[in-house]
Amino acid sequence: MPQFKLEEFSYKELEEFIKKEGIDTFILPVGTIEPHGTHLPLGTDALIPIAMGEYIAEKLKAILLPPIYYGVTTSLHGYTGSIRIKPETLEQYVYQILESMKMHGFKYALILNGHGGNTQALENAARNAWLNLRMAVMVVDWWTLAREKGLTQKILGKEGGHAATDETAMILATFPNLVKKKLYDPKSIYVYSNGIRAYPTPGTIINYSEKEGETEFKDQVSREYFEVVSKLILEAFIEFKSKVSSIVE
């Protein structure tokens, strides 16, 4: 099976591989390090995009870049193990990665984002990469796309949330040994309200409605959920490339 991970090539191998396969696209997984309940790993928001990137890279014939584990953690910063960088730091970091890849001849980028706090910084970097570099970039917040398309409700029977059933299913599908069911504590659930601002958030599982209830461990359908969402992203990016290619080439 072909290998698409950037860090595993020598530079000469990469040159030859890009030329031989006609590769013009790369994937960048981005997450953060913060608590996800008592049952999921601190790296959840990075691990999901990493797994998606590995799944998509071969099908898309794209180079998979090493992930960015650190992100814009705010309301959960302070819980043990959380690590925060500023939005402007992430924006510049990602932009400079895009700039380097443009120098190497890449025309398209797919940024797989696993953390809502990163969204604005990644959007800014993507916008500037197009305006300044003429690199076409799509940023995907996978959980938002999955909910918009009704996949989370259809497959998991939930709307999902932070460290909730959707993220739990993704880790079950890809890193099952990192899901600690015995450590799960429903007392960690906090129901978000638009009318309340609290720092730090008084709970590390965040639901966005009262009806969401407890996190469920959907072992049997977790792989289906992961694959369906990953395929949705793949199809969206292929369509994106097709529609913008005339102004990128």
XYZ file of N, CA and C in Angstrom:
747
model
N 0.858 -1.201 0.000
C 0.000 0.000 0.000
C 0.888 1.242 0.000
N 0.636 2.202 -0.874
C 1.450 3.424 -0.922
C 1.459 4.167 0.413
N 2.563 4.817 0.694
C 2.684 5.598 1.916
C 2.563 7.079 1.567
N 1.708 7.788 2.313
C 1.444 9.185 1.987
C 1.896 10.150 3.085
N 2.553 9.656 4.144
C 2.953 10.517 5.242
C 4.235 11.272 4.892
N 4.163 12.588 4.925
C 5.286 13.438 4.548
C 6.559 13.085 5.293
N 6.440 12.892 6.602
C 7.627 12.729 7.434
C 8.360 11.408 7.186
N 7.738 10.494 6.476
C 8.359 9.196 6.249
C 9.108 9.103 4.913
N 9.011 10.132 4.092
C 9.767 10.202 2.837
C 11.139 10.828 3.078
N 12.121 10.457 2.265
C 13.297 11.309 2.119
C 12.892 12.392 1.125
N 13.646 13.466 1.047
C 13.211 14.549 0.159
C 13.265 14.129 -1.308
N 14.231 13.240 -1.663
C 14.310 12.780 -3.046
C 13.156 11.833 -3.378
N 12.807 10.995 -2.417
C 11.653 10.108 -2.608
C 10.386 10.931 -2.812
N 10.256 12.002 -2.013
C 9.071 12.847 -2.115
C 9.010 13.524 -3.483
N 10.125 14.049 -3.941
C 10.175 14.680 -5.267
C 9.701 13.714 -6.347
N 10.216 12.499 -6.308
C 9.896 11.501 -7.316
C 8.445 11.049 -7.217
N 7.983 10.891 -5.983
C 6.604 10.437 -5.757
C 5.595 11.468 -6.253
N 5.826 12.729 -5.920
C 4.939 13.806 -6.359
C 4.890 13.866 -7.886
N 6.058 13.766 -8.505
C 6.135 13.844 -9.965
C 5.461 12.640 -10.617
N 5.763 11.463 -10.120
C 5.220 10.236 -10.694
C 3.709 10.161 -10.567
N 3.189 10.501 -9.388
C 1.751 10.373 -9.112
C 0.962 11.636 -9.459
N 1.659 12.716 -9.805
C 0.967 13.959 -10.133
C 0.217 14.553 -8.958
N 0.823 14.503 -7.793
C 0.147 14.952 -6.565
C 0.248 16.463 -6.420
N -0.903 17.108 -6.184
C -0.953 18.562 -6.024
C -1.672 18.979 -4.742
N -1.962 17.993 -3.873
C -2.816 18.228 -2.709
C -2.170 17.667 -1.448
N -2.365 18.375 -0.328
C -1.931 17.834 0.962
C -3.019 18.022 2.009
N -2.916 17.231 3.065
C -3.882 17.239 4.166
C -3.149 17.609 5.445
N -3.739 18.521 6.220
C -3.156 18.946 7.491
C -4.158 18.719 8.625
N -3.922 17.754 9.525
C -4.799 17.566 10.691
C -4.426 18.555 11.800
N -5.437 19.167 12.402
C -5.206 20.148 13.477
C -6.153 19.859 14.638
N -5.632 19.884 15.838
C -6.464 19.645 17.020
C -6.089 20.559 18.158
N -6.210 20.050 19.374
C -5.755 20.752 20.562
C -5.568 19.727 21.666
N -4.982 20.152 22.764
C -4.810 19.283 23.929
C -5.651 19.857 25.069
N -6.729 19.155 25.399
C -7.622 19.606 26.465
C -8.462 18.417 26.946
N -9.084 18.523 28.122
C -9.852 17.404 28.667
C -11.107 17.097 27.856
N -11.399 15.817 27.777
C -12.623 15.333 27.126
C -13.292 14.336 28.051
N -13.987 14.891 29.043
C -14.582 14.038 30.061
C -13.498 13.293 30.825
N -13.922 12.268 31.532
C -12.973 11.444 32.285
C -12.648 10.161 31.521
N -13.242 10.006 30.320
C -13.142 8.736 29.597
C -12.393 8.810 28.276
N -12.117 10.030 27.778
C -11.423 10.190 26.500
C -10.058 10.855 26.709
N -9.115 10.616 25.795
C -7.773 11.182 25.949
C -7.719 12.682 25.708
N -6.712 13.309 26.279
C -6.499 14.747 26.103
C -6.311 15.113 24.633
N -5.790 14.187 23.848
C -5.527 14.458 22.442
C -6.670 14.137 21.503
N -7.866 13.958 22.012
C -9.024 13.577 21.195
C -9.185 14.440 19.946
N -9.089 15.759 20.115
C -9.343 16.678 18.994
C -8.285 16.592 17.902
N -7.114 16.059 18.233
C -6.081 15.829 17.215
C -6.167 14.420 16.654
N -6.455 13.451 17.512
C -6.473 12.049 17.083
C -7.537 11.774 16.023
N -8.685 12.419 16.139
C -9.744 12.201 15.149
C -9.328 12.710 13.764
N -8.848 13.956 13.623
C -8.368 14.398 12.310
C -7.192 13.580 11.785
N -6.328 13.098 12.673
C -5.214 12.257 12.236
C -5.745 10.993 11.569
N -6.693 10.339 12.230
C -7.272 9.117 11.676
C -8.007 9.389 10.374
N -8.745 10.488 10.338
C -9.436 10.867 9.101
C -8.436 11.141 7.981
N -7.346 11.833 8.316
C -6.333 12.144 7.319
C -5.724 10.889 6.728
N -5.450 9.901 7.561
C -4.890 8.647 7.085
C -5.885 7.919 6.176
N -7.157 7.992 6.537
C -8.205 7.326 5.756
C -8.377 7.999 4.390
N -8.343 9.338 4.387
C -8.625 10.097 3.176
C -7.421 10.192 2.237
N -6.218 10.245 2.786
C -5.024 10.558 1.986
C -4.841 9.627 0.795
N -4.935 8.332 1.026
C -4.728 7.391 -0.075
C -5.826 7.506 -1.122
N -7.073 7.626 -0.658
C -8.204 7.723 -1.594
C -8.130 9.003 -2.423
N -7.632 10.065 -1.810
C -7.543 11.352 -2.486
C -6.246 11.490 -3.273
N -5.290 10.604 -2.983
C -3.933 10.716 -3.524
C -3.346 12.075 -3.115
N -3.222 12.231 -1.807
C -2.713 13.470 -1.227
C -1.626 13.144 -0.213
N -0.732 14.083 0.006
C 0.302 13.943 1.028
C -0.281 14.330 2.385
N -0.066 13.486 3.373
C -0.544 13.753 4.725
C 0.580 14.351 5.555
N 0.371 15.573 6.030
C 1.377 16.260 6.846
C 1.305 15.804 8.298
N 2.406 15.959 9.049
C 2.353 15.708 10.492
C 1.307 16.615 11.133
N 0.608 16.131 12.153
C -0.476 16.909 12.753
C 0.006 18.052 13.638
N -0.892 19.002 13.834
C -0.688 20.049 14.846
C -1.534 19.666 16.051
N -0.880 19.324 17.134
C -1.607 18.889 18.337
C -2.117 20.053 19.176
N -1.449 21.212 19.076
C -1.777 22.318 19.979
C -2.718 23.306 19.319
N -3.695 23.805 20.086
C -4.684 24.702 19.518
C -5.165 25.743 20.509
N -6.276 26.381 20.141
C -6.806 27.526 20.888
C -7.800 27.031 21.941
N -7.268 26.532 23.026
C -8.089 26.093 24.153
C -8.342 27.285 25.075
N -9.594 27.481 25.456
C -9.923 28.633 26.313
C -10.679 28.199 27.572
N -11.955 27.874 27.419
C -12.791 27.625 28.595
C -12.412 26.357 29.357
N -11.684 25.444 28.717
C -11.246 24.227 29.406
C -9.767 24.297 29.797
N -9.155 25.449 29.523
C -7.758 25.610 29.899
C -7.646 25.711 31.414
N -6.695 24.985 31.971
C -6.529 24.975 33.422
C -6.762 23.599 33.995
N -7.632 22.811 33.342
C -7.752 21.416 33.749
C -6.414 20.723 33.455
N -6.046 19.773 34.278
C -4.734 19.146 34.205
C -4.435 18.609 32.801
N -3.302 19.043 32.265
C -2.853 18.573 30.960
C -3.228 19.470 29.803
N -4.130 20.421 29.995
C -4.536 21.304 28.905
C -3.381 22.209 28.496
N -3.285 22.457 27.192
C -2.223 23.321 26.651
C -2.864 24.298 25.677
N -2.541 25.567 25.826
C -3.177 26.607 25.007
C -2.146 27.410 24.229
N -2.461 27.683 22.959
C -1.721 28.694 22.212
C -2.709 29.762 21.752
N -2.213 30.951 21.478
C -3.073 32.061 21.098
C -3.578 31.891 19.661
N -4.766 32.431 19.355
C -5.312 32.312 17.997
C -4.354 32.830 16.928
N -3.715 33.970 17.202
C -2.811 34.547 16.198
C -1.573 33.672 15.979
N -1.175 32.946 17.033
C -0.042 32.025 16.905
C -0.410 30.871 15.987
N -1.577 30.280 16.216
C -2.037 29.184 15.368
C -2.220 29.645 13.932
N -2.811 30.816 13.753
C -3.032 31.337 12.399
C -1.720 31.475 11.639
N -0.720 32.077 12.265
C 0.559 32.280 11.599
C 1.288 30.953 11.374
N 1.193 30.070 12.330
C 1.823 28.750 12.222
C 1.275 28.004 11.004
N -0.054 27.955 10.900
C -0.684 27.245 9.792
C -0.399 27.946 8.469
N -0.477 29.266 8.460
C -0.212 30.005 7.215
C 1.192 29.720 6.699
N 2.157 29.674 7.600
C 3.531 29.429 7.179
C 3.727 28.003 6.663
N 2.951 27.068 7.175
C 2.968 25.708 6.629
C 2.417 25.720 5.209
N 1.297 26.413 5.016
C 0.703 26.524 3.686
C 1.675 27.199 2.717
N 2.351 28.205 3.196
C 3.316 28.950 2.381
C 4.456 28.033 1.926
N 4.950 27.208 2.843
C 6.021 26.276 2.492
C 5.564 25.256 1.468
N 4.355 24.736 1.652
C 3.853 23.717 0.726
C 3.577 24.310 -0.657
N 3.202 25.570 -0.700
C 3.040 26.249 -1.985
C 4.383 26.345 -2.698
N 5.429 26.616 -1.957
C 6.768 26.716 -2.533
C 7.188 25.397 -3.178
N 6.669 24.283 -2.631
C 7.006 22.962 -3.159
C 6.089 22.531 -4.304
N 5.194 23.426 -4.711
C 4.372 23.151 -5.877
C 2.971 22.655 -5.602
N 2.564 22.570 -4.341
C 1.209 22.122 -4.024
C 0.204 23.245 -4.276
N -0.950 22.886 -4.795
C -1.968 23.866 -5.166
C -3.212 23.824 -4.270
N -3.428 22.685 -3.612
C -4.657 22.495 -2.843
C -4.325 21.952 -1.453
N -5.130 22.401 -0.467
C -4.945 21.926 0.901
C -6.292 21.600 1.530
N -6.321 20.511 2.276
C -7.474 20.145 3.081
C -7.040 20.183 4.536
N -7.603 21.112 5.303
C -7.302 21.207 6.732
C -8.431 20.521 7.492
N -8.086 19.451 8.190
C -9.051 18.707 8.997
C -8.963 19.202 10.428
N -9.975 19.939 10.855
C -9.968 20.548 12.181
C -10.791 19.718 13.158
N -10.233 19.509 14.351
C -10.942 18.739 15.360
C -11.409 19.548 16.547
N -11.235 20.887 16.508
C -11.510 21.695 17.704
C -12.137 23.029 17.319
N -13.299 23.322 17.890
C -14.035 24.537 17.549
C -13.282 25.811 17.840
N -12.441 25.809 18.860
C -11.674 27.003 19.191
C -10.673 27.402 18.128
N -10.351 26.462 17.233
C -9.386 26.736 16.162
C -10.006 27.363 14.929
N -11.312 27.288 14.811
C -11.983 27.546 13.539
C -11.634 28.894 12.926
N -11.707 29.962 13.698
C -11.471 31.294 13.142
C -10.031 31.461 12.696
N -9.092 30.978 13.490
C -7.676 31.095 13.121
C -7.390 30.332 11.833
N -7.970 29.151 11.689
C -7.752 28.346 10.488
C -8.413 28.986 9.273
N -9.587 29.550 9.470
C -10.258 30.241 8.368
C -9.425 31.435 7.898
N -8.880 32.181 8.851
C -8.032 33.329 8.489
C -6.807 32.884 7.692
N -6.169 31.805 8.131
C -4.983 31.306 7.434
C -5.343 30.838 6.031
N -6.479 30.159 5.906
C -6.919 29.664 4.596
C -7.242 30.817 3.649
N -7.939 31.810 4.163
C -8.295 32.972 3.338
C -7.041 33.681 2.835
N -6.085 33.886 3.732
C -4.856 34.581 3.346
C -4.004 33.748 2.386
N -4.075 32.427 2.526
C -3.335 31.568 1.601
C -3.886 31.701 0.184
N -5.199 31.888 0.072
C -5.772 32.091 -1.258
C -5.435 33.488 -1.789
N -5.638 34.495 -0.969
C -5.428 35.870 -1.421
C -3.962 36.166 -1.734
N -3.054 35.607 -0.925
C -1.635 35.930 -1.075
C -0.845 34.909 -1.896
N -1.268 33.652 -1.827
C -0.479 32.584 -2.441
C -1.176 31.906 -3.608
N -2.445 32.169 -3.763
C -3.272 31.470 -4.754
C -3.251 29.954 -4.522
N -3.283 29.585 -3.243
C -3.470 28.191 -2.857
C -4.920 28.018 -2.427
N -5.593 27.018 -2.974
C -6.993 26.753 -2.642
C -7.052 25.861 -1.402
N -7.743 26.328 -0.365
C -7.755 25.630 0.918
C -9.188 25.426 1.398
N -9.502 24.208 1.794
C -10.779 23.915 2.437
C -10.513 23.537 3.890
N -11.215 24.182 4.807
C -11.139 23.860 6.233
C -12.427 23.147 6.622
N -12.316 21.992 7.259
C -13.494 21.216 7.635
C -13.547 21.019 9.141
N -14.639 21.471 9.754
C -14.976 21.115 11.133
C -15.859 19.874 11.037
N -15.294 18.709 11.240
C -15.998 17.458 10.909
C -17.310 17.288 11.656
N -17.356 17.648 12.932
C -18.544 17.427 13.759
C -19.705 18.311 13.300
N -19.403 19.534 12.878
C -20.442 20.440 12.386
C -21.016 19.913 11.076
N -20.142 19.502 10.172
C -20.591 18.959 8.890
C -21.445 17.712 9.093
N -21.020 16.839 9.996
C -21.770 15.600 10.258
C -23.164 15.894 10.789
N -23.273 16.897 11.659
C -24.593 17.249 12.205
C -25.464 17.909 11.149
N -24.867 18.803 10.372
C -25.626 19.491 9.327
C -26.241 18.503 8.337
N -25.509 17.451 8.036
C -25.976 16.444 7.083
C -26.846 15.371 7.743
N -27.088 15.504 9.031
C -27.950 14.575 9.747
C -27.326 13.229 10.051
N -26.005 13.109 9.863
C -25.357 11.813 10.037
C -25.242 11.406 11.501
N -24.982 12.376 12.369
C -24.813 12.065 13.789
C -26.122 11.533 14.370
N -27.206 12.202 14.061
C -28.514 11.759 14.544
C -28.913 10.423 13.910
N -28.674 10.298 12.621
C -29.087 9.087 11.891
C -28.348 7.848 12.376
N -27.041 7.968 12.558
C -26.233 6.792 12.899
C -26.119 6.583 14.402
N -25.954 7.672 15.148
C -25.731 7.547 16.590
C -26.965 7.818 17.434
N -27.995 8.423 16.818
C -29.206 8.741 17.577
C -29.012 9.876 18.554
N -27.980 10.692 18.322
C -27.649 11.819 19.193
C -27.218 12.997 18.329
N -27.180 14.194 18.923
C -26.646 15.358 18.221
C -25.161 15.540 18.501
N -24.707 14.974 19.583
C -23.298 15.060 19.914
C -22.933 16.313 20.683
N -21.668 16.403 21.063
C -21.171 17.543 21.833
C -19.710 17.318 22.144
N -19.182 18.088 23.062
C -17.771 17.944 23.440
C -17.620 16.736 24.359
N -16.812 15.756 23.923
C -16.608 14.499 24.659
C -17.894 13.707 24.783
N -18.847 14.009 23.912
C -20.138 13.339 23.943
C -20.123 12.122 23.013
N -21.315 11.672 22.625
C -21.422 10.408 21.901
C -20.683 10.425 20.568
N -20.681 11.568 19.856
C -20.032 11.607 18.543
C -18.510 11.502 18.640
N -17.893 12.293 19.506
C -16.444 12.200 19.663
C -16.043 10.850 20.256
N -16.855 10.347 21.161
C -16.574 9.042 21.743
C -16.607 7.953 20.677
N -17.581 8.034 19.773
C -17.671 7.054 18.686
C -16.452 7.113 17.783
N -15.981 8.328 17.498
C -14.811 8.477 16.635
C -13.563 7.838 17.256
N -13.370 8.016 18.552
C -12.215 7.405 19.206
C -12.399 5.900 19.338
N -13.618 5.445 19.591
C -13.891 4.009 19.614
C -13.536 3.361 18.281
N -13.799 4.078 17.196
C -13.561 3.534 15.857
C -12.085 3.483 15.498
N -11.297 4.378 16.067
C -9.919 4.547 15.600
C -8.850 4.261 16.656
N -9.128 4.568 17.904
C -8.189 4.303 19.004
C -8.951 3.706 20.190
N -9.582 2.538 20.005
C -10.475 1.992 21.037
C -9.806 1.777 22.384
N -8.504 1.510 22.378
C -7.794 1.288 23.637
C -7.690 2.549 24.482
N -7.977 3.720 23.875
C -7.889 4.991 24.599
C -9.229 5.428 25.202
N -10.283 4.662 24.970
C -11.596 4.960 25.552
C -11.723 4.205 26.867
N -11.817 4.952 27.957
C -11.851 4.350 29.301
C -13.284 4.372 29.850
N -14.059 3.377 29.446
C -15.469 3.336 29.839
C -15.641 3.310 31.361
N -14.751 2.622 32.029
C -14.874 2.498 33.486
C -14.651 3.825 34.212
N -13.995 4.753 33.534
C -13.723 6.052 34.153
C -14.801 7.087 33.844
N -15.722 6.748 32.943
C -16.769 7.698 32.554
C -17.565 8.144 33.778
N -17.787 9.454 33.865
C -18.515 10.028 35.004
C -19.547 11.035 34.499
N -20.837 10.711 34.573
C -21.876 11.640 34.095
C -21.896 12.963 34.848
N -21.257 13.015 36.009
C -21.190 14.269 36.754
C -20.315 15.296 36.024
N -19.558 14.837 35.029
C -18.713 15.744 34.257
C -19.496 16.506 33.195
N -20.780 16.166 33.016
C -21.584 16.798 31.968
C -21.975 18.219 32.364
N -21.790 19.126 31.428
C -22.242 20.513 31.582
C -23.085 20.851 30.358
N -24.268 21.384 30.581
C -25.149 21.766 29.480
C -24.934 23.243 29.177
N -24.424 23.505 27.991
C -24.107 24.873 27.577
C -25.378 25.702 27.429
N -25.288 26.967 27.815
C -26.394 27.906 27.641
C -25.877 29.180 26.996
N -26.600 29.687 25.996
C -26.221 30.945 25.360
C -26.277 32.122 26.328
N -27.006 31.934 27.426
C -27.173 33.024 28.370
C -26.156 33.055 29.493
N -25.215 32.108 29.477
C -24.238 32.013 30.563
C -22.828 32.002 29.985
N -21.932 32.760 30.604
C -20.519 32.713 30.276
C -19.762 32.345 31.547
N -19.014 31.243 31.517
C -18.307 30.796 32.711
C -16.928 30.274 32.328
N -15.905 30.760 33.014
C -14.524 30.330 32.765
C -13.876 29.944 34.089
N -13.396 28.720 34.230
C -13.444 27.630 33.268
C -14.837 27.022 33.181
N -15.072 26.275 32.138
C -16.343 25.574 32.006
C -16.444 24.543 33.132
N -17.580 24.535 33.865
C -17.714 23.636 35.011
C -18.112 22.219 34.633
N -17.406 21.661 33.687
C -17.656 20.293 33.249
C -16.843 20.033 31.999
N -16.345 18.816 31.832
C -15.486 18.521 30.691
C -16.180 17.681 29.619
N -17.459 17.384 29.838
C -18.338 16.887 28.774
C -19.365 17.990 28.561
N -19.440 18.514 27.346
C -20.315 19.658 27.107
C -21.419 19.279 26.119
N -22.655 19.326 26.602
C -23.820 19.127 25.744
C -24.387 20.488 25.362
N -25.057 20.530 24.224
C -25.618 21.800 23.757
C -27.140 21.843 23.857
N -27.715 20.813 24.487
C -29.140 20.822 24.804
C -29.382 19.848 25.944
N -30.432 20.083 26.699
C -30.780 19.215 27.824
C -31.115 17.795 27.361
N -31.709 17.686 26.176
C -32.173 16.375 25.705
C -31.033 15.447 25.278
N -29.830 15.981 25.136
C -28.709 15.144 24.706
C -28.427 14.017 25.689
N -28.530 14.336 26.980
C -28.359 13.302 28.000
C -26.930 12.808 28.125
N -26.796 11.581 28.624
C -25.476 11.027 28.879
C -24.789 10.559 27.598
N -23.468 10.542 27.649
C -22.679 9.993 26.558
C -22.951 8.499 26.448
N -23.147 8.027 25.223
C -23.356 6.604 24.980
C -22.168 6.035 24.213
N -21.830 4.811 24.506
C -20.699 4.136 23.880
C -21.223 3.227 22.775
N -21.243 3.751 21.554
C -21.863 3.064 20.417
C -20.822 2.215 19.670
N -20.353 1.175 20.316
C -19.296 0.348 19.729
C -19.663 -0.188 18.352
N -20.866 -0.685 18.191
C -21.247 -1.390 16.969
C -21.319 -0.491 15.745
N -21.632 0.772 15.933
C -21.781 1.670 14.779
C -20.689 2.730 14.709
N -19.713 2.653 15.601
C -18.682 3.693 15.638
C -17.862 3.711 14.350
N -17.497 2.543 13.824
C -16.706 2.508 12.595
C -17.518 3.007 11.411
N -18.797 2.666 11.396
C -19.668 3.171 10.326
C -19.718 4.689 10.351
N -19.859 5.241 11.540
C -19.922 6.697 11.681
C -18.629 7.343 11.182
N -17.502 6.801 11.610
C -16.215 7.335 11.182
C -16.081 7.307 9.659
N -16.412 6.186 9.050
C -16.233 6.044 7.604
C -17.211 6.912 6.815
N -18.439 6.999 7.254
C -19.432 7.814 6.545
C -19.050 9.290 6.600
N -18.610 9.772 7.761
C -18.206 11.173 7.892
C -16.942 11.435 7.068
N -15.992 10.526 7.105
C -14.758 10.687 6.331
C -15.046 10.715 4.832
N -15.928 9.860 4.375
C -16.303 9.839 2.958
C -17.014 11.128 2.556
N -17.823 11.666 3.456
C -18.499 12.935 3.190
C -17.483 14.052 2.979
N -16.458 14.086 3.815
C -15.408 15.096 3.679
C -14.652 14.903 2.366
N -14.320 13.664 2.066
C -13.623 13.346 0.820
C -14.416 13.832 -0.389
N -15.696 13.548 -0.422
C -16.545 13.954 -1.550
C -16.654 15.466 -1.648
N -16.766 16.135 -0.490
C -16.864 17.596 -0.485
C -15.590 18.229 -1.030
N -14.441 17.642 -0.675
C -13.176 18.208 -1.137
C -12.958 17.955 -2.627
N -13.326 16.784 -3.092
C -13.215 16.484 -4.524
C -14.072 17.458 -5.327
N -15.262 17.740 -4.847
C -16.142 18.691 -5.530
C -15.535 20.091 -5.502
N -14.959 20.464 -4.369
C -14.289 21.763 -4.225
C -13.179 21.915 -5.257
N -12.311 20.920 -5.353
C -11.210 20.971 -6.319
C -11.741 21.117 -7.745
N -12.748 20.348 -8.035
C -13.310 20.379 -9.392
C -13.846 21.759 -9.753
N -14.502 22.397 -8.799
C -15.159 23.671 -9.082
C -14.197 24.858 -9.119
N -13.079 24.742 -8.423
C -12.153 25.897 -8.378
C -10.920 25.700 -9.264
N -10.790 24.528 -9.857
C -9.559 24.223 -10.604
C -9.280 25.222 -11.728
N -10.324 25.748 -12.330
C -10.128 26.666 -13.469
C -9.459 27.976 -13.068
N -9.572 28.343 -11.771
C -8.942 29.593 -11.335
C -7.703 29.342 -10.484
N -7.402 28.066 -10.237
C -6.202 27.724 -9.489
C -5.054 27.366 -10.403
N -5.370 26.655 -11.486
C -4.325 26.165 -12.397
C -3.598 27.342 -13.073
